[in-house]
């Protein structure tokens, strides 16, 4: 057992550390209370203490990765004063309780406690598993932590002499994770995001949550912020922008925020919208229907639902909405509660008495029996003294009565006027809510109820096939439709073809990706308006917007570890990678590799073409390849490129000439400049022989770049002269005489000094 103070390994059975004299105690990883070394289970919460150690619990065994994540630092105001006034055991008890509650809040939002130290907690959102909304989760967690501590404060204020309160700093950015980085950052993490989050926590006053600019950009619209004056922080040359979180905003989803900012005209979804409108017409005639809108993230499920709601806005209809939230999967009846709040017009500020009055009033309007319905509705709405405790029944019976009550008010409401119920994001639905909607669907056909569900392809509904249930699959926009959307976003059809090709090639018909990609290009100054919109910087300067990264990495991080590694290797090989080459590089047993590839195919991150072992795999989305590639550590990335190059040389010896270009790219990326120069030369010669001089010029430049990064030997100098001469020759062949002079000028004196003039005379 390790000493809790100095971490020295101490023999079993010893009560004190032989190195520092500290009392040997086990720290419970669940509630963070101290236990005698002989305890096998925590005396406070009953957690098994013989499992993984605290360090193992807090630092997962991760492969090192580059992760876009959000860091939260939160600490207690007046901790030092508390330690001066209270006995250490009392301080320990208070902090154990606070930390235990904090751990539950962070876990609720699927964050990760990196560590507790002193009075401070560091939590991560996006490590080890990414979510689409990690900055929003972090802020919600911070607000709950503050509220929780404020609730505990009255119990200790008299003893401590001041109220308990937390102050928090949150920042979002690139982190490097992994066991090999332990000791170089905070528990295996390196990155400016960690340092700035810590600095912001120190700047925050009691009860305040301050966030950095990247967190603000992601969470803008979800919360109300106050922008503060730029702050000077330690370790930063320039002042940093900080924003104070004031309160939650009304929108709760990404689309809600987008709608508030303004939407582009609907493109490519007219037929699907007509299908919904036709279904609603049948519903009004008393033939209830259900529609499922299915697509992967970013293709416009919420937008189609929004347009349908606009289309029926003037109808005499009741429109109720429920949303399944990614961080509320464990909360029973979440979308059902949304429906109830809409039905009874319940606001967030309403107290228990107001909620009770509104429900009773509406039940009278609906003509629903209050005795058999009210307690169950109040229970779902978290009203104290709902009356359900006075009814004797089993848990199964309680659930059945709740479902009956819900079905009763829905069916009665549809008799008064047609009822539309839209439930979004069923891929995050809880089991209890799913059972409710399944039961409702069974009673649908003869009622004036129109059910609309939205979900992603990975979700499989539990209600099976129904004649009155239809599915709308949203496909990617065509190139014409994508360009139409691009024209709207930039406000003009005058767009350079290179910019059009970049956007359509990267986003591949995903409306959300198109919007976020254009916004990022504008923010980074990569596009500008001249005679027409065009690229102002090199394409290599483009970074993928973090909003898109989050959507993609949330899917990638959900993969089994081995499948994720295969995907990473595939991203290094190419957009299209072969089974044969992947197997050679990964050196996995055939059945294991096939299982991983099957997982990737089932997740629809890749497509399969051909039959094993001649099969190839293609990234479904170019941006998926880019995001996965960027997540690999630079050092590991270089090593993989070298491995891929070596594998191609081994596997395709007889047809190596067909792979010159690919080999040049892999060896350049691996910084094997010797081979990079050699294959660039061969690729250039191949392009020259087919009179493709633009390609020949490109590879000649790569050859020169490789040689100039090689050791400065006399032989290398001569090869540089040859390469620059060749480049000049290619320019002359294209009649670019001015350009031909530029690569030659720097080597004239070099050639004379080396007495190596023969090549220069050729041009």
XYZ file of C-alpha atoms in Angstrom:
763
model
C 0.000 0.000 0.000
C 1.241 3.495 -0.864
C 1.475 6.282 1.685
C -1.309 8.833 1.004
C 1.142 11.677 1.676
C 4.523 10.784 0.120
C 3.450 7.803 -2.083
C 6.165 5.546 -0.604
C 5.316 1.827 -0.833
C 4.664 0.633 2.745
C 4.492 -3.038 3.840
C 1.044 -4.475 4.440
C -0.214 -4.180 8.031
C 1.846 -1.098 8.959
C -0.131 1.759 10.516
C 2.358 4.528 9.755
C 4.607 5.348 6.806
C 8.267 4.486 7.421
C 9.382 7.382 5.187
C 7.366 10.373 6.425
C 5.477 9.070 9.480
C 2.025 9.755 8.012
C -0.875 7.586 9.155
C -1.645 4.872 6.624
C -5.203 5.263 5.348
C -7.075 4.182 2.233
C -8.774 6.985 0.274
C -12.123 5.895 -1.144
C -12.229 6.721 -4.888
C -16.022 7.013 -4.703
C -16.643 9.439 -1.794
C -13.005 10.420 -1.023
C -13.262 9.646 2.689
C -10.347 8.061 4.610
C -10.419 4.458 5.847
C -8.029 2.316 7.967
C -5.647 0.195 5.838
C -7.361 -3.067 6.876
C -10.781 -1.963 5.505
C -11.848 -3.791 2.341
C -14.938 -1.616 1.891
C -15.407 2.096 2.565
C -16.941 2.801 5.956
C -18.687 5.885 4.541
C -20.243 4.663 1.287
C -19.510 0.925 1.088
C -17.353 1.168 -2.055
C -14.985 -1.759 -2.745
C -11.486 -0.599 -1.707
C -9.696 -3.682 -3.043
C -10.311 -2.670 -6.661
C -8.214 -0.203 -8.682
C -6.138 2.327 -6.729
C -7.028 5.984 -6.588
C -4.447 6.776 -9.228
C -5.818 4.043 -11.486
C -9.319 5.383 -10.984
C -8.338 8.917 -11.878
C -5.873 8.357 -14.681
C -7.260 5.916 -17.257
C -4.880 3.718 -19.211
C -5.017 5.751 -22.405
C -3.031 5.710 -25.561
C -1.532 9.136 -25.997
C -3.718 11.324 -28.184
C -4.306 14.889 -29.243
C -7.759 15.724 -27.889
C -9.975 18.757 -28.177
C -11.405 18.960 -24.665
C -12.720 21.255 -21.939
C -10.979 21.678 -18.582
C -12.760 22.738 -15.379
C -10.996 23.976 -12.251
C -13.109 24.732 -9.196
C -12.023 25.451 -5.643
C -13.484 26.461 -2.308
C -13.443 30.061 -1.118
C -11.851 30.512 2.306
C -10.324 27.058 2.567
C -7.223 28.375 4.347
C -9.319 30.195 6.947
C -11.350 27.028 7.484
C -8.212 24.962 8.149
C -7.109 27.531 10.732
C -10.417 27.472 12.632
C -11.406 23.805 12.455
C -9.847 20.579 13.578
C -8.181 18.731 10.665
C -10.653 15.856 11.005
C -13.581 18.264 10.630
C -11.943 19.848 7.561
C -11.405 16.405 6.090
C -15.040 15.467 6.662
C -16.362 18.652 5.054
C -14.082 18.354 2.028
C -14.879 14.638 1.630
C -18.580 15.424 1.484
C -18.065 18.280 -0.971
C -15.781 16.231 -3.199
C -18.191 13.293 -3.105
C -21.041 15.520 -4.314
C -18.823 17.124 -6.969
C -17.846 13.685 -8.271
C -21.518 12.814 -8.722
C -22.231 16.032 -10.622
C -19.254 15.582 -12.957
C -20.180 11.945 -13.564
C -23.759 12.971 -14.371
C -22.445 15.028 -17.303
C -20.051 12.210 -18.304
C -17.037 14.246 -17.336
C -13.953 12.818 -15.696
C -12.414 13.772 -12.349
C -8.729 14.150 -13.168
C -7.834 14.805 -9.562
C -8.726 16.414 -6.237
C -5.960 18.346 -4.516
C -6.355 20.471 -1.393
C -9.585 22.361 -1.878
C -9.488 22.210 -5.669
C -10.979 19.837 -8.226
C -9.860 19.427 -11.820
C -12.360 17.794 -14.184
C -12.201 17.041 -17.889
C -14.974 16.948 -20.457
C -13.948 15.262 -23.702
C -11.274 13.027 -22.136
C -11.215 10.091 -22.392
C -14.483 10.209 -24.376
C -15.552 13.147 -26.526
C -19.102 14.483 -26.688
C -20.649 16.950 -29.086
C -21.248 19.513 -26.349
C -18.435 19.175 -23.817
C -18.083 22.949 -23.136
C -21.830 23.161 -22.417
C -21.628 20.124 -20.133
C -18.723 21.670 -18.231
C -20.627 24.915 -17.590
C -23.754 23.053 -16.513
C -21.643 20.965 -14.136
C -20.008 24.108 -12.700
C -23.386 25.708 -12.039
C -24.641 22.587 -10.256
C -21.458 22.364 -8.188
C -21.871 25.994 -7.087
C -25.541 25.438 -6.264
C -24.753 22.258 -4.321
C -22.085 23.954 -2.169
C -24.355 26.938 -1.525
C -26.982 24.474 -0.308
C -24.487 22.905 2.116
C -23.258 26.267 3.372
C -25.840 27.042 6.110
C -24.871 23.878 7.971
C -21.254 25.076 8.395
C -21.438 28.904 8.285
C -21.683 29.419 12.043
C -18.704 27.150 12.696
C -16.496 28.435 9.884
C -17.439 32.092 10.206
C -18.279 32.679 6.519
C -20.448 31.118 3.774
C -19.130 28.238 1.673
C -18.816 28.999 -2.037
C -16.909 27.794 -5.075
C -15.229 29.749 -7.851
C -14.555 28.124 -11.209
C -12.499 28.544 -14.369
C -13.269 26.695 -17.608
C -11.310 26.613 -20.836
C -11.449 24.626 -24.063
C -8.579 23.675 -26.332
C -6.120 21.072 -27.530
C -4.731 18.662 -24.941
C -2.209 15.873 -25.202
C -3.217 12.898 -23.069
C -1.612 9.600 -22.171
C 0.407 7.771 -19.564
C 3.756 8.717 -21.082
C 3.021 12.361 -20.225
C 2.546 11.796 -16.503
C 4.833 14.154 -14.633
C 5.037 16.600 -17.533
C 1.657 18.182 -16.890
C -1.247 17.682 -14.548
C -1.644 13.902 -14.361
C -0.677 13.141 -17.916
C -2.083 16.244 -19.576
C -0.253 18.927 -21.463
C -1.707 21.918 -23.231
C -2.426 25.585 -22.745
C -6.111 24.835 -22.068
C -5.159 23.346 -18.671
C -3.066 26.309 -17.576
C -5.584 28.937 -18.649
C -8.486 27.165 -16.933
C -6.478 27.187 -13.695
C -5.693 30.910 -14.087
C -9.348 31.743 -14.752
C -10.394 29.886 -11.589
C -8.024 32.092 -9.570
C -9.448 35.249 -11.192
C -13.051 34.247 -10.441
C -14.693 35.684 -7.335
C -16.849 33.658 -4.924
C -19.745 32.092 -6.818
C -18.401 33.109 -10.240
C -17.661 30.914 -13.242
C -15.260 32.414 -15.779
C -14.680 30.831 -19.175
C -12.101 31.367 -21.890
C -12.829 32.515 -25.422
C -12.963 29.041 -27.003
C -15.438 27.824 -24.378
C -17.516 30.967 -24.907
C -17.642 30.391 -28.676
C -18.997 26.878 -28.156
C -21.494 27.764 -25.419
C -22.703 31.124 -26.752
C -26.469 30.922 -27.039
C -26.792 28.193 -24.422
C -25.945 30.649 -21.627
C -26.009 34.370 -20.996
C -22.465 35.727 -20.623
C -20.931 39.006 -19.549
C -17.742 39.865 -21.384
C -15.108 41.134 -18.965
C -12.195 43.447 -19.582
C -9.170 41.565 -20.952
C -7.235 40.036 -18.058
C -3.504 39.744 -17.506
C -2.630 36.229 -16.419
C 0.635 34.618 -15.467
C 2.464 32.968 -18.348
C 0.628 34.927 -21.061
C 2.260 37.738 -23.027
C -1.086 39.215 -24.060
C -4.194 39.821 -22.013
C -6.832 37.110 -22.372
C -10.540 37.517 -22.903
C -12.717 36.102 -20.164
C -16.482 35.762 -19.916
C -18.591 35.383 -16.789
C -21.471 32.909 -16.940
C -24.612 34.729 -15.806
C -27.486 32.297 -16.402
C -28.734 29.565 -18.740
C -30.375 30.711 -21.948
C -33.644 29.324 -23.291
C -32.192 27.234 -26.171
C -31.101 23.738 -25.195
C -29.906 22.243 -28.469
C -27.416 23.170 -31.162
C -30.225 23.816 -33.623
C -32.063 26.102 -31.187
C -28.947 28.264 -31.006
C -28.528 28.250 -34.804
C -32.157 29.262 -35.289
C -31.686 32.280 -33.015
C -28.669 33.388 -35.055
C -30.552 33.026 -38.335
C -31.000 30.166 -40.777
C -30.125 29.808 -44.445
C -33.022 29.036 -46.820
C -34.082 25.383 -46.811
C -32.203 23.461 -49.504
C -32.861 19.962 -50.814
C -35.615 18.956 -48.376
C -38.826 20.042 -50.167
C -39.974 16.479 -50.947
C -39.447 15.329 -47.331
C -41.372 18.348 -46.038
C -44.291 17.489 -48.339
C -44.310 13.937 -46.943
C -44.765 15.299 -43.421
C -47.516 17.685 -44.516
C -49.377 14.880 -46.303
C -49.125 12.687 -43.206
C -50.571 15.462 -41.071
C -53.529 15.857 -43.419
C -54.372 12.182 -42.891
C -54.008 12.678 -39.134
C -56.557 15.513 -39.158
C -59.035 13.106 -40.753
C -58.675 10.774 -37.762
C -56.000 8.432 -39.111
C -53.111 8.878 -36.715
C -49.621 8.507 -38.134
C -46.014 8.440 -37.011
C -42.944 9.525 -38.943
C -39.299 8.887 -38.097
C -36.738 11.307 -39.554
C -33.438 9.447 -39.676
C -29.959 10.650 -40.596
C -26.460 10.957 -39.268
C -25.449 14.118 -37.380
C -25.498 17.367 -39.303
C -27.854 16.451 -42.158
C -30.835 18.510 -41.023
C -33.285 16.471 -38.914
C -34.047 19.390 -36.600
C -34.219 21.813 -39.512
C -36.847 19.711 -41.301
C -38.888 19.520 -38.100
C -38.568 23.302 -37.695
C -39.819 23.892 -41.260
C -42.757 21.543 -40.690
C -43.714 23.433 -37.550
C -43.654 26.685 -39.534
C -45.839 25.067 -42.199
C -48.583 24.162 -39.686
C -48.271 27.327 -37.583
C -51.672 28.661 -38.721
C -53.486 25.371 -38.161
C -55.730 24.818 -35.158
C -53.423 22.250 -33.661
C -51.565 21.504 -30.423
C -47.816 21.153 -31.031
C -45.806 19.558 -28.204
C -42.056 18.928 -28.236
C -39.735 16.752 -26.175
C -35.975 16.473 -26.442
C -33.702 13.626 -25.403
C -30.464 15.150 -24.152
C -27.081 13.472 -24.420
C -26.280 14.061 -20.729
C -29.724 12.976 -19.489
C -29.743 9.374 -20.684
C -29.887 8.216 -17.064
C -32.809 10.513 -16.172
C -36.134 8.705 -16.508
C -38.928 10.304 -18.562
C -36.866 13.336 -19.667
C -38.688 13.970 -23.023
C -42.017 12.981 -21.443
C -41.530 15.682 -18.806
C -40.876 18.178 -21.620
C -44.214 17.171 -23.155
C -46.006 17.605 -19.825
C -44.472 21.035 -19.221
C -45.649 22.130 -22.676
C -49.130 20.661 -22.083
C -49.618 22.447 -18.770
C -47.647 25.597 -19.670
C -45.222 25.087 -16.787
C -42.301 27.513 -16.528
C -38.915 26.948 -14.878
C -39.720 29.569 -12.228
C -42.992 27.911 -11.176
C -43.048 26.551 -7.647
C -44.845 23.398 -6.514
C -48.120 25.198 -5.792
C -48.182 26.887 -9.232
C -47.441 23.569 -10.954
C -50.238 21.820 -9.034
C -52.766 24.551 -9.894
C -51.870 24.504 -13.605
C -52.160 20.715 -13.849
C -55.524 20.608 -12.031
C -56.887 23.422 -14.223
C -55.857 21.713 -17.459
C -57.194 18.314 -16.342
C -60.609 19.962 -15.902
C -60.404 21.451 -19.393
C -59.511 18.030 -20.791
C -62.244 16.342 -18.785
C -59.798 13.834 -17.295
C -60.436 12.232 -13.885
C -58.192 14.001 -11.373
C -57.998 11.215 -8.786
C -56.576 8.590 -11.143
C -54.269 10.975 -12.999
C -53.024 13.882 -10.873
C -50.625 12.062 -8.465
C -48.723 10.423 -11.319
C -48.335 13.639 -13.291
C -47.186 15.555 -10.221
C -44.667 12.800 -9.471
C -43.180 13.139 -12.961
C -43.036 16.907 -12.526
C -41.082 16.484 -9.242
C -43.757 18.155 -7.106
C -43.315 17.453 -3.401
C -46.206 15.647 -1.760
C -47.534 14.431 -5.098
C -49.710 11.954 -3.204
C -48.235 8.929 -4.894
C -46.633 7.707 -1.642
C -50.096 7.186 -0.197
C -50.979 4.750 -2.969
C -49.865 1.194 -2.268
C -48.480 -0.491 -5.405
C -45.458 -2.279 -6.825
C -42.837 -0.433 -8.959
C -44.258 -2.205 -12.024
C -47.761 -1.102 -11.073
C -46.578 2.481 -10.590
C -45.006 2.525 -14.041
C -48.179 1.127 -15.596
C -50.342 3.790 -13.907
C -47.974 6.537 -15.091
C -48.247 5.294 -18.670
C -52.029 5.101 -18.424
C -52.211 8.666 -17.087
C -50.022 9.963 -19.887
C -51.969 8.121 -22.572
C -55.248 9.387 -21.101
C -54.345 13.087 -21.360
C -52.792 12.681 -24.837
C -55.822 10.867 -26.291
C -58.264 13.280 -24.638
C -56.300 16.272 -25.910
C -56.395 14.925 -29.480
C -60.203 14.764 -29.298
C -60.314 18.509 -28.652
C -57.923 19.380 -31.492
C -55.319 17.534 -33.608
C -52.164 16.880 -31.638
C -48.612 16.873 -33.001
C -45.902 15.427 -30.740
C -42.288 15.747 -31.848
C -39.613 13.844 -29.929
C -36.037 14.640 -30.954
C -32.839 12.616 -30.690
C -34.226 9.209 -29.718
C -30.665 7.812 -29.857
C -30.308 9.372 -26.371
C -33.707 8.263 -25.031
C -34.132 6.574 -21.643
C -35.897 3.223 -21.371
C -38.923 4.551 -19.456
C -39.665 7.204 -22.085
C -39.191 4.682 -24.872
C -41.819 2.445 -23.261
C -44.241 5.389 -23.051
C -43.938 6.223 -26.747
C -44.178 2.563 -27.729
C -47.453 2.305 -25.771
C -48.724 5.527 -27.343
C -47.843 4.314 -30.824
C -50.014 1.234 -30.321
C -53.039 3.516 -29.696
C -52.327 5.865 -32.573
C -54.173 4.598 -35.633
C -57.655 5.809 -34.705
C -56.700 9.101 -33.051
C -55.906 12.573 -34.363
C -52.290 12.282 -33.222
C -49.255 12.908 -35.402
C -46.025 11.581 -33.873
C -42.641 12.665 -35.229
C -39.377 11.115 -34.049
C -35.854 12.091 -35.022
C -32.834 9.904 -34.466
C -29.542 8.723 -35.909
C -29.107 5.451 -37.836
C -27.485 3.639 -34.904
C -30.761 3.747 -32.946
C -33.142 0.816 -33.515
C -36.753 1.562 -32.437
C -38.406 -0.967 -30.147
C -41.875 -0.708 -31.700
C -41.182 -2.715 -34.852
C -43.168 -2.403 -38.099
C -46.459 -0.498 -38.127
C -48.533 0.257 -41.214
C -49.074 3.813 -39.990
C -45.380 4.443 -39.299
C -43.149 5.838 -42.079
C -39.443 6.573 -42.170
C -37.800 9.529 -43.886
C -34.095 9.058 -44.521
C -32.221 12.302 -45.089
C -29.414 11.990 -47.597
C -26.507 14.334 -48.148
C -27.085 17.357 -50.338
C -26.039 17.104 -53.967
C -23.162 19.252 -55.194
C -25.649 21.646 -56.797
C -27.584 21.947 -53.535
C -24.364 22.395 -51.531
C -23.277 25.228 -53.849
C -26.701 26.826 -53.483
C -26.260 26.784 -49.707
C -22.725 28.163 -50.082
C -24.074 31.040 -52.189
C -26.584 31.897 -49.458
C -23.948 31.761 -46.712
C -21.566 34.079 -48.570
C -24.357 36.224 -49.989
C -23.163 35.944 -53.579
C -22.819 33.422 -56.424
C -19.443 34.977 -57.323
C -17.210 32.356 -55.720
C -13.861 31.146 -56.994
C -13.935 27.541 -58.228
C -11.040 26.542 -55.926
C -13.065 27.659 -52.891
C -16.154 25.848 -54.166
C -14.164 22.638 -54.641
C -12.622 22.930 -51.175
C -15.978 23.366 -49.422
C -17.877 20.697 -51.375
C -14.945 18.271 -51.132
C -14.506 18.648 -47.381
C -18.139 18.882 -46.278
C -19.640 16.433 -48.778
C -23.234 17.578 -48.570
C -23.666 17.848 -44.775
C -25.499 21.166 -44.149
C -24.158 21.611 -40.606
C -20.593 20.980 -41.783
C -21.009 23.481 -44.625
C -22.188 26.209 -42.214
C -19.479 25.553 -39.632
C -16.733 25.223 -42.240
C -17.590 28.562 -43.878
C -17.842 30.260 -40.472
C -14.388 28.919 -39.576
C -12.883 30.043 -42.906
C -14.227 33.531 -42.275
C -13.066 33.695 -38.652
C -9.539 32.575 -39.599
C -9.326 34.995 -42.517
C -8.755 32.144 -44.961
C -11.326 33.490 -47.436
C -11.798 37.069 -48.572
C -13.908 39.060 -51.004
C -12.017 40.495 -53.984
C -13.730 40.460 -57.353
C -15.244 37.262 -55.991
C -14.888 35.188 -52.834
C -11.609 33.263 -52.937
C -8.940 31.661 -50.765
C -6.626 34.194 -49.155
C -4.272 31.649 -47.561
C -2.757 28.267 -48.283
C -5.168 25.367 -47.917
C -2.674 23.768 -45.517
C -3.423 26.570 -43.020
C -7.016 25.388 -42.656
C -7.991 23.835 -39.342
C -11.178 21.845 -38.906
C -13.713 23.736 -36.764
C -13.860 22.305 -33.258
C -17.661 22.050 -33.538
C -17.200 19.552 -36.378
C -14.357 17.810 -34.546
C -16.589 17.279 -31.520
C -19.375 15.662 -33.569
C -16.950 13.300 -35.303
C -14.810 12.429 -32.259
C -17.926 11.638 -30.206
C -18.577 8.801 -32.661
C -14.936 7.744 -32.902
C -14.452 7.631 -29.117
C -17.491 5.352 -28.822
C -15.636 2.664 -30.803
C -13.877 -0.280 -29.150
C -10.172 0.504 -28.611
C -8.893 -1.848 -31.309
C -11.321 -0.545 -33.932
C -10.279 3.014 -33.160
C -6.621 2.087 -33.692
C -7.451 0.538 -37.075
C -9.271 3.742 -38.028
C -6.216 5.793 -37.045
C -3.929 3.631 -39.179
C -6.390 3.923 -42.055
C -6.375 7.722 -41.730
C -2.586 7.697 -42.136
C -2.674 5.437 -45.210
C -5.207 7.364 -47.301
C -8.919 8.178 -47.662
C -9.129 4.724 -49.236
C -7.036 2.016 -47.585
C -6.676 -1.652 -48.481
C -7.181 -4.652 -46.228
C -3.813 -6.057 -47.329
C -1.848 -2.933 -46.426
C -3.697 -2.392 -43.147
C -3.073 -6.002 -42.093
C 0.643 -5.686 -42.890
C 1.048 -2.442 -40.910
C -0.999 -3.510 -37.877
C 0.290 -7.095 -37.701
C -2.957 -8.352 -36.116
C -4.463 -11.838 -36.311
C -6.868 -11.985 -39.238
C -10.017 -12.606 -37.185
C -9.259 -9.724 -34.819
C -8.634 -7.298 -37.685
C -11.813 -8.413 -39.457
C -13.801 -7.878 -36.255
C -12.446 -4.334 -35.926
C -13.173 -3.545 -39.569
C -16.682 -4.931 -39.120
C -17.221 -2.563 -36.158
C -16.075 0.375 -38.268
C -18.322 -0.652 -41.131
C -21.332 -1.112 -38.825
C -20.726 2.326 -37.317
C -20.837 3.718 -40.891
C -17.567 5.537 -40.443
C -16.171 3.589 -43.397
C -17.517 1.784 -46.461
C -16.250 -1.562 -47.711
C -15.546 -2.276 -51.367
C -14.649 -5.699 -52.764
C -14.169 -9.071 -51.090
C -11.492 -10.050 -48.537
C -8.513 -10.122 -49.041
C -8.834 -7.819 -52.082
C -11.174 -5.450 -50.244
C -10.585 -1.765 -49.671
C -12.153 0.584 -47.148
C -13.154 4.194 -47.715
C -13.759 6.868 -45.096
C -17.399 7.816 -45.476
C -16.502 11.454 -44.919
C -13.293 13.270 -45.796
C -13.538 15.273 -42.591
C -13.670 12.059 -40.560
C -10.285 11.077 -41.969
C -8.908 14.551 -41.201
C -10.203 14.603 -37.614
C -8.984 11.077 -36.816
C -5.588 11.839 -38.365
C -5.241 15.044 -36.324
C -5.976 13.129 -33.102
C -2.815 11.016 -33.490
C 0.296 12.266 -31.703
C 2.700 13.880 -34.166
C 5.492 11.524 -33.107
C 3.303 8.450 -33.599
C 1.984 9.859 -36.875
C 5.513 10.103 -38.295
C 6.244 6.534 -37.230
C 3.061 5.263 -38.887
C 3.887 7.051 -42.139
C 7.284 5.328 -42.150
C 5.633 1.959 -41.463
C 3.158 2.468 -44.297
C 5.940 3.442 -46.708
C 7.993 0.396 -45.771
C 4.934 -1.849 -46.141
C 4.204 -0.530 -49.640
C 7.820 -1.197 -50.646
C 7.546 -4.769 -49.340
C 4.093 -5.610 -50.702
C 4.269 -4.014 -54.135
C 7.839 -4.644 -55.254
C 6.781 -5.703 -58.739
C 4.582 -2.671 -59.302
C 6.495 -0.107 -57.232
C 6.411 2.419 -60.094
C 2.664 2.764 -59.533
C 3.281 3.971 -55.973
C 6.030 6.594 -56.396
C 3.721 9.496 -55.538
C 2.211 7.834 -52.467
C 5.637 6.743 -51.214
C 6.988 10.262 -51.612
C 4.144 11.626 -49.451
C 4.535 9.006 -46.709
C 8.303 9.353 -46.401
C 8.133 13.156 -46.425
C 5.498 13.006 -43.642
C 7.721 10.605 -41.684
C 10.675 13.016 -42.116
C 12.687 10.339 -43.900
C 13.992 12.993 -46.271
C 16.390 10.659 -48.058
C 13.596 8.436 -49.313
C 11.249 11.391 -49.674
C 13.669 13.040 -52.104
C 14.246 9.787 -54.018
C 10.565 9.045 -54.567
C 9.763 12.695 -55.326
C 12.379 12.521 -58.084
C 10.892 9.306 -59.477
C 7.357 10.748 -59.282
C 8.546 13.895 -61.082
C 10.164 11.859 -63.837
C 6.964 9.846 -64.246
C 4.936 13.043 -64.565
C 7.464 14.426 -67.065
C 7.208 11.305 -69.248
C 3.450 11.822 -69.508
C 3.913 15.582 -70.159
C 2.142 16.448 -66.897
C 4.462 19.332 -66.082
C 2.370 20.928 -63.290
C 2.707 17.633 -61.347
C 6.381 17.393 -62.288
C 6.936 20.894 -60.866
C 5.139 19.980 -57.631
C 7.336 16.923 -57.052
C 10.485 18.779 -58.019
C 9.706 21.308 -55.273
C 9.158 18.496 -52.789
C 12.455 16.925 -53.795
C 14.263 20.222 -53.231
C 12.595 20.700 -49.829
C 13.698 17.200 -48.739
C 17.279 17.705 -49.906
C 17.570 21.075 -48.182
C 16.550 19.414 -44.901
C 19.161 16.677 -45.354
C 22.735 16.796 -43.959
C 24.826 19.386 -45.831
C 27.322 17.090 -47.540
C 28.996 17.798 -50.890
C 26.936 15.037 -52.476
C 23.721 16.610 -51.157
C 24.757 20.002 -52.545
C 25.190 18.462 -55.997
C 21.776 16.805 -55.753
C 20.227 20.157 -54.831
C 21.836 21.674 -57.948
C 20.387 18.840 -60.048
C 16.945 19.210 -58.489
C 16.778 22.984 -58.920
C 18.033 22.679 -62.467
C 15.314 20.144 -63.181
C 12.685 22.481 -61.758
C 13.940 25.291 -63.982
C 13.764 22.947 -66.965
C 10.117 22.079 -66.190
C 9.192 25.781 -66.027
C 10.859 26.411 -69.399
C 8.889 23.534 -70.928
C 5.743 25.382 -69.875
C 7.121 28.718 -71.192
C 7.339 30.164 -67.673
C 10.714 31.816 -68.243
C 10.565 34.242 -65.326
C 9.664 31.407 -62.933
C 12.507 29.283 -64.347
C 15.067 31.820 -63.165
C 13.977 31.702 -59.479
C 15.157 28.162 -58.600
C 18.414 28.658 -60.550
C 19.638 31.956 -59.061
C 20.417 30.522 -55.576
C 22.636 27.728 -56.976
C 24.816 29.528 -59.523
C 27.559 30.333 -57.004
C 27.094 26.947 -55.325
C 27.628 25.148 -58.633
C 30.801 27.135 -59.318
C 32.177 26.433 -55.822
C 31.463 22.730 -56.273
C 32.806 22.885 -59.844
C 29.522 21.266 -60.856
C 28.338 23.316 -63.825
C 27.323 20.604 -66.274
C 23.654 20.551 -65.250
C 23.263 24.313 -65.487
C 24.339 24.310 -69.119
C 21.381 22.078 -69.959
C 18.975 24.991 -69.582
